Amino acid sequence: MEPIIAIVLALIGYALGSAKQINQGNEALVERLGRYHRKLKPGLNFIVPFIDQIVMEDTTREQVLDIKPQNVITKDNIYLEVDAVVYWRITEIEKSFYAIDNLEQALSNLTTTTLREIIAQNTLEDTNMSRANMDKSLLSELNPITKEWGVDIMRLDIQSITPPESVRKSMEEERAAEIKKRALISEAEGERQAAIKKAEGTKTSMQIIGEAIRSHPESREILRYLVAQDYVQASQKLGASNNAKIVFVDPANSTDMFQELIAESVSKEEPNHTAGNVNGST
């Protein structure tokens, strides 16, 4: 009876020792007698106790690697501090274990070196304006190497590019000058458009008046009356001021109606409003 119990217990122990559960999103590597044997997928797996050994279990999900701020130099000899983030995932777990030692450290060093090389090929202006192109260039440089490690770099984001304080100040002054320049150009263009609109309006008005005079000759007298009335109103406004004003009018362009309007206006003004003088020759 005891041998049977011992056998049953041995079988139970064997079953427990051989059953290995791998969680979803993970994979594991099995070595048999010190050599790579096979890869365990998520779920319940069985190995041979004492002969097989799980040497690694890692995630195949996307991971984030933060690259510490690095001091780099541009093509135009400007020192920058660059901060980046790498998104990567393991595609072949056996390569990530056997092809490289300390995978994350290797990824960090490779990314830092490549980042410096790419920025060294660009000026400060190009670096600030073409981050998307730089990200693509970095991926094209990194993935052929990391593929040998069983790793795929999904995305690389340059989070910040920080130039020295003196360079930042110069860039801010340059941007301020550019904004002021655009504002002055916009203002000048607005004034030009306004002048054009005003000239077009005046031209249209003159065309309408000319057409009216050609069609109705009697309108000429009405026009003279309106012009004379404007002169008189302007004279009244000037005369209302406490300061002395002299209004010069060309009498050669005046008519009898113009003289009558002036006489009528003067007779209606108060004595203190007659300080304005109308000078002319008859």
Coordinates of C-alpha atoms in Angstrom, one line a residue:
M1 CA 0.0 0.0 0.0
E2 CA 2.8 2.4 0.9
P3 CA 4.6 1.9 -2.5
I4 CA 1.3 2.8 -4.3
I5 CA 0.9 5.9 -2.2
A6 CA 4.5 6.9 -2.9
I7 CA 3.9 6.4 -6.6
V8 CA 0.7 8.5 -6.6
L9 CA 2.5 11.3 -4.7
A10 CA 5.4 11.1 -7.1
L11 CA 3.0 11.4 -10.1
I12 CA 1.2 14.3 -8.4
G13 CA 4.5 16.1 -7.7
Y14 CA 5.6 15.4 -11.3
A15 CA 2.4 16.9 -12.7
L16 CA 2.6 19.9 -10.5
G17 CA 6.3 20.4 -11.4
S18 CA 5.7 20.1 -15.1
A19 CA 2.7 22.3 -15.4
K20 CA 3.6 26.0 -16.1
Q21 CA 1.0 28.7 -16.7
I22 CA 2.0 31.7 -18.8
N23 CA -0.2 34.8 -18.6
Q24 CA -1.7 36.5 -21.6
G25 CA 0.8 39.0 -23.1
N26 CA 3.8 37.1 -21.9
E27 CA 6.1 34.5 -23.4
A28 CA 8.7 32.2 -21.8
L29 CA 11.9 30.5 -22.9
V30 CA 12.7 26.9 -21.9
E31 CA 16.2 25.4 -21.9
R32 CA 16.7 21.6 -21.8
L33 CA 20.0 20.6 -20.2
G34 CA 21.4 24.1 -20.7
R35 CA 20.4 24.5 -24.4
Y36 CA 17.5 26.5 -25.9
H37 CA 14.6 24.0 -26.3
R38 CA 11.3 25.9 -27.1
K39 CA 9.1 28.9 -26.4
L40 CA 6.0 28.8 -24.1
K41 CA 2.9 30.6 -25.3
P42 CA 0.2 32.1 -23.0
G43 CA -1.9 29.4 -21.3
L44 CA -1.1 26.1 -19.6
N45 CA 2.2 24.4 -20.7
F46 CA 4.0 21.3 -19.6
I47 CA 7.8 20.8 -19.2
V48 CA 9.9 17.9 -18.0
P49 CA 10.9 18.5 -14.4
F50 CA 14.7 18.6 -13.6
I51 CA 15.5 18.4 -17.3
D52 CA 13.7 21.5 -18.6
Q53 CA 14.1 24.9 -17.1
I54 CA 12.3 28.2 -17.7
V55 CA 15.1 30.7 -18.0
M56 CA 13.1 33.8 -19.0
E57 CA 9.5 35.1 -19.0
D58 CA 8.9 38.6 -20.5
T59 CA 6.1 40.7 -21.9
T60 CA 5.4 41.1 -25.6
R61 CA 3.3 44.2 -25.0
E62 CA 4.5 47.6 -26.0
Q63 CA 6.9 49.2 -23.5
V64 CA 8.1 52.8 -22.9
L65 CA 11.8 53.7 -22.6
D66 CA 12.5 57.2 -21.4
I67 CA 15.7 58.6 -22.8
K68 CA 17.4 61.0 -20.3
P69 CA 18.0 64.6 -21.5
Q70 CA 21.1 64.5 -23.7
N71 CA 23.5 67.4 -24.6
V72 CA 23.9 67.4 -28.4
I73 CA 25.4 69.8 -30.9
T74 CA 23.8 70.9 -34.2
K75 CA 25.4 71.4 -37.6
D76 CA 25.7 75.1 -36.9
N77 CA 27.5 74.5 -33.6
I78 CA 24.6 75.2 -31.2
Y79 CA 24.5 73.1 -28.1
L80 CA 21.0 71.6 -27.3
E81 CA 19.4 69.6 -24.6
V82 CA 17.2 66.9 -26.1
D83 CA 14.7 64.7 -24.3
A84 CA 13.0 61.7 -26.1
V85 CA 10.8 58.7 -25.4
V86 CA 11.0 55.4 -27.2
Y87 CA 8.0 53.0 -27.6
W88 CA 9.1 49.4 -28.3
R89 CA 8.0 45.8 -28.1
I90 CA 9.6 42.3 -28.2
T91 CA 8.8 40.4 -31.4
E92 CA 11.1 37.5 -30.9
I93 CA 11.7 36.7 -27.3
E94 CA 14.5 34.2 -27.9
K95 CA 16.6 36.8 -29.8
S96 CA 16.0 39.4 -27.1
F97 CA 17.5 37.0 -24.5
Y98 CA 20.3 35.3 -26.4
A99 CA 21.4 38.0 -28.9
I100 CA 21.9 40.9 -26.5
D101 CA 22.7 41.3 -22.8
N102 CA 20.8 44.0 -20.9
L103 CA 18.3 44.9 -23.6
E104 CA 17.0 48.1 -22.2
Q105 CA 20.5 49.6 -21.6
A106 CA 21.4 48.6 -25.2
L107 CA 18.3 50.3 -26.6
S108 CA 19.0 53.5 -24.5
N109 CA 22.6 53.7 -25.7
L110 CA 21.7 53.0 -29.3
T111 CA 19.0 55.6 -29.3
T112 CA 21.2 58.3 -27.7
T113 CA 24.0 57.7 -30.2
T114 CA 21.7 57.8 -33.2
L115 CA 19.9 60.9 -31.9
R116 CA 23.2 62.7 -31.7
E117 CA 24.2 61.7 -35.2
I118 CA 20.9 62.8 -36.7
I119 CA 20.8 66.2 -35.0
A120 CA 24.5 66.8 -35.9
Q121 CA 23.4 66.7 -39.6
N122 CA 20.8 69.5 -39.1
T123 CA 21.0 73.1 -38.2
L124 CA 19.1 74.5 -35.2
E125 CA 16.3 75.8 -37.5
D126 CA 15.9 72.5 -39.2
T127 CA 15.9 70.7 -35.9
N128 CA 13.0 72.8 -34.6
M129 CA 11.0 72.7 -37.8
S130 CA 11.4 69.0 -38.9
R131 CA 10.8 66.9 -35.8
A132 CA 8.5 64.5 -37.6
N133 CA 11.2 63.9 -40.3
M134 CA 13.8 63.4 -37.6
D135 CA 11.6 60.8 -35.9
K136 CA 11.2 58.9 -39.2
S137 CA 15.0 59.1 -39.8
L138 CA 15.7 57.8 -36.3
L139 CA 13.3 54.8 -36.8
S140 CA 14.9 54.0 -40.1
E141 CA 18.3 53.9 -38.5
L142 CA 17.3 52.0 -35.3
N143 CA 15.0 49.3 -36.5
P144 CA 17.5 47.4 -38.8
I145 CA 19.7 47.0 -35.7
T146 CA 17.1 46.3 -33.1
K147 CA 15.5 43.6 -35.4
E148 CA 18.6 41.5 -34.7
W149 CA 17.7 41.8 -31.0
G150 CA 14.1 40.6 -31.7
V151 CA 12.8 44.1 -30.9
D152 CA 10.6 46.5 -33.0
I153 CA 10.7 50.2 -32.2
M154 CA 7.1 51.4 -32.8
R155 CA 7.6 55.1 -32.3
L156 CA 10.2 57.6 -31.2
D157 CA 9.0 61.0 -29.9
I158 CA 11.4 64.0 -29.3
Q159 CA 9.6 65.6 -26.4
S160 CA 11.7 68.8 -26.0
I161 CA 14.6 70.6 -27.7
T162 CA 16.1 73.2 -25.3
P163 CA 18.7 75.6 -26.7
P164 CA 20.9 77.8 -24.4
E165 CA 19.3 80.9 -22.8
S166 CA 21.2 83.3 -25.2
V167 CA 19.9 81.4 -28.2
R168 CA 16.4 81.3 -26.9
K169 CA 16.4 85.1 -26.3
S170 CA 17.7 85.7 -29.9
M171 CA 15.0 83.4 -31.3
E172 CA 12.3 85.2 -29.3
E173 CA 13.5 88.6 -30.6
E174 CA 13.6 87.3 -34.1
R175 CA 10.0 86.0 -33.8
A176 CA 8.8 89.3 -32.3
A177 CA 10.4 91.2 -35.2
E178 CA 8.8 88.9 -37.7
I179 CA 5.4 89.4 -36.1
K180 CA 5.8 93.2 -36.1
K181 CA 6.9 93.1 -39.8
R182 CA 3.8 91.1 -40.8
A183 CA 1.6 93.5 -38.8
L184 CA 3.1 96.5 -40.6
I185 CA 2.7 94.8 -44.0
S186 CA -1.0 94.0 -43.2
E187 CA -1.6 97.6 -42.1
A188 CA -0.1 99.0 -45.2
E189 CA -2.1 96.6 -47.4
G190 CA -5.3 97.6 -45.6
E191 CA -4.6 101.3 -46.2
R192 CA -3.8 100.6 -49.8
Q193 CA -7.1 98.7 -50.3
A194 CA -9.0 101.5 -48.5
A195 CA -7.5 104.1 -50.8
I196 CA -8.4 102.1 -53.8
K197 CA -12.0 101.7 -52.6
K198 CA -12.2 105.4 -51.9
A199 CA -10.8 106.3 -55.3
E200 CA -13.2 103.8 -57.0
G201 CA -16.1 105.4 -55.0
T202 CA -15.1 108.9 -56.1
K203 CA -14.7 107.8 -59.7
T204 CA -18.2 106.2 -59.6
S205 CA -19.7 109.3 -58.1
M206 CA -18.1 111.5 -60.7
Q207 CA -19.4 109.3 -63.5
I208 CA -22.9 109.4 -62.0
I209 CA -22.8 113.2 -61.7
G210 CA -21.4 113.6 -65.2
E211 CA -24.1 111.4 -66.6
A212 CA -26.8 113.3 -64.8
I213 CA -25.5 116.7 -66.1
R214 CA -25.3 115.3 -69.6
S215 CA -28.8 114.0 -69.4
H216 CA -30.3 117.0 -67.6
P217 CA -28.5 120.3 -68.3
E218 CA -30.6 122.0 -65.6
S219 CA -28.8 119.9 -63.0
R220 CA -25.7 122.1 -63.5
E221 CA -27.4 124.9 -61.5
I222 CA -28.4 122.5 -58.7
L223 CA -24.8 121.3 -58.5
R224 CA -23.5 124.9 -58.2
Y225 CA -26.0 125.5 -55.5
L226 CA -24.9 122.5 -53.5
V227 CA -21.2 123.5 -53.8
A228 CA -22.0 127.1 -52.7
Q229 CA -24.0 125.7 -49.8
D230 CA -21.0 123.6 -48.7
Y231 CA -18.7 126.7 -48.8
V232 CA -21.1 128.7 -46.6
Q233 CA -21.6 125.9 -44.1
A234 CA -17.8 125.6 -43.8
S235 CA -17.5 129.3 -43.3
Q236 CA -20.1 129.3 -40.6
K237 CA -18.3 126.6 -38.7
L238 CA -15.0 128.4 -38.8
G239 CA -16.6 131.7 -37.8
A240 CA -18.2 130.1 -34.7
S241 CA -14.7 129.6 -33.2
N242 CA -13.3 132.2 -30.8
N243 CA -10.1 132.2 -32.9
A244 CA -10.0 134.4 -35.9
K245 CA -10.3 132.6 -39.2
I246 CA -9.8 133.8 -42.8
V247 CA -11.5 131.8 -45.5
F248 CA -10.2 132.2 -49.1
V249 CA -12.7 131.5 -51.8
D250 CA -12.2 131.8 -55.5
P251 CA -14.9 134.1 -56.7
A252 CA -14.3 133.2 -60.3
N253 CA -16.1 130.0 -59.7
S254 CA -19.0 131.6 -57.8
T255 CA -22.3 132.6 -59.3
D256 CA -25.0 135.1 -58.4
M257 CA -26.7 132.4 -56.4
F258 CA -23.5 131.8 -54.5
Q259 CA -23.3 135.6 -53.6
E260 CA -27.0 135.5 -52.5
L261 CA -26.3 132.6 -50.2
I262 CA -23.3 134.3 -48.6
A263 CA -25.4 137.5 -48.0
E264 CA -28.2 135.5 -46.5
S265 CA -25.8 133.6 -44.3
V266 CA -24.0 136.7 -43.0
S267 CA -27.3 138.5 -42.2
K268 CA -28.4 135.6 -40.0
E269 CA -25.1 135.4 -38.0
E270 CA -24.7 137.1 -34.7
P271 CA -22.3 140.1 -34.4
N272 CA -19.6 137.9 -32.7
H273 CA -19.7 135.5 -35.6
T274 CA -18.7 138.0 -38.2
A275 CA -15.0 137.8 -37.3
G276 CA -14.5 135.5 -40.3
N277 CA -13.4 137.4 -43.4
V278 CA -14.2 136.4 -47.0
N279 CA -11.6 137.9 -49.2
G280 CA -11.8 138.1 -53.0
S281 CA -11.8 140.3 -56.0
T282 CA -14.8 141.1 -58.2

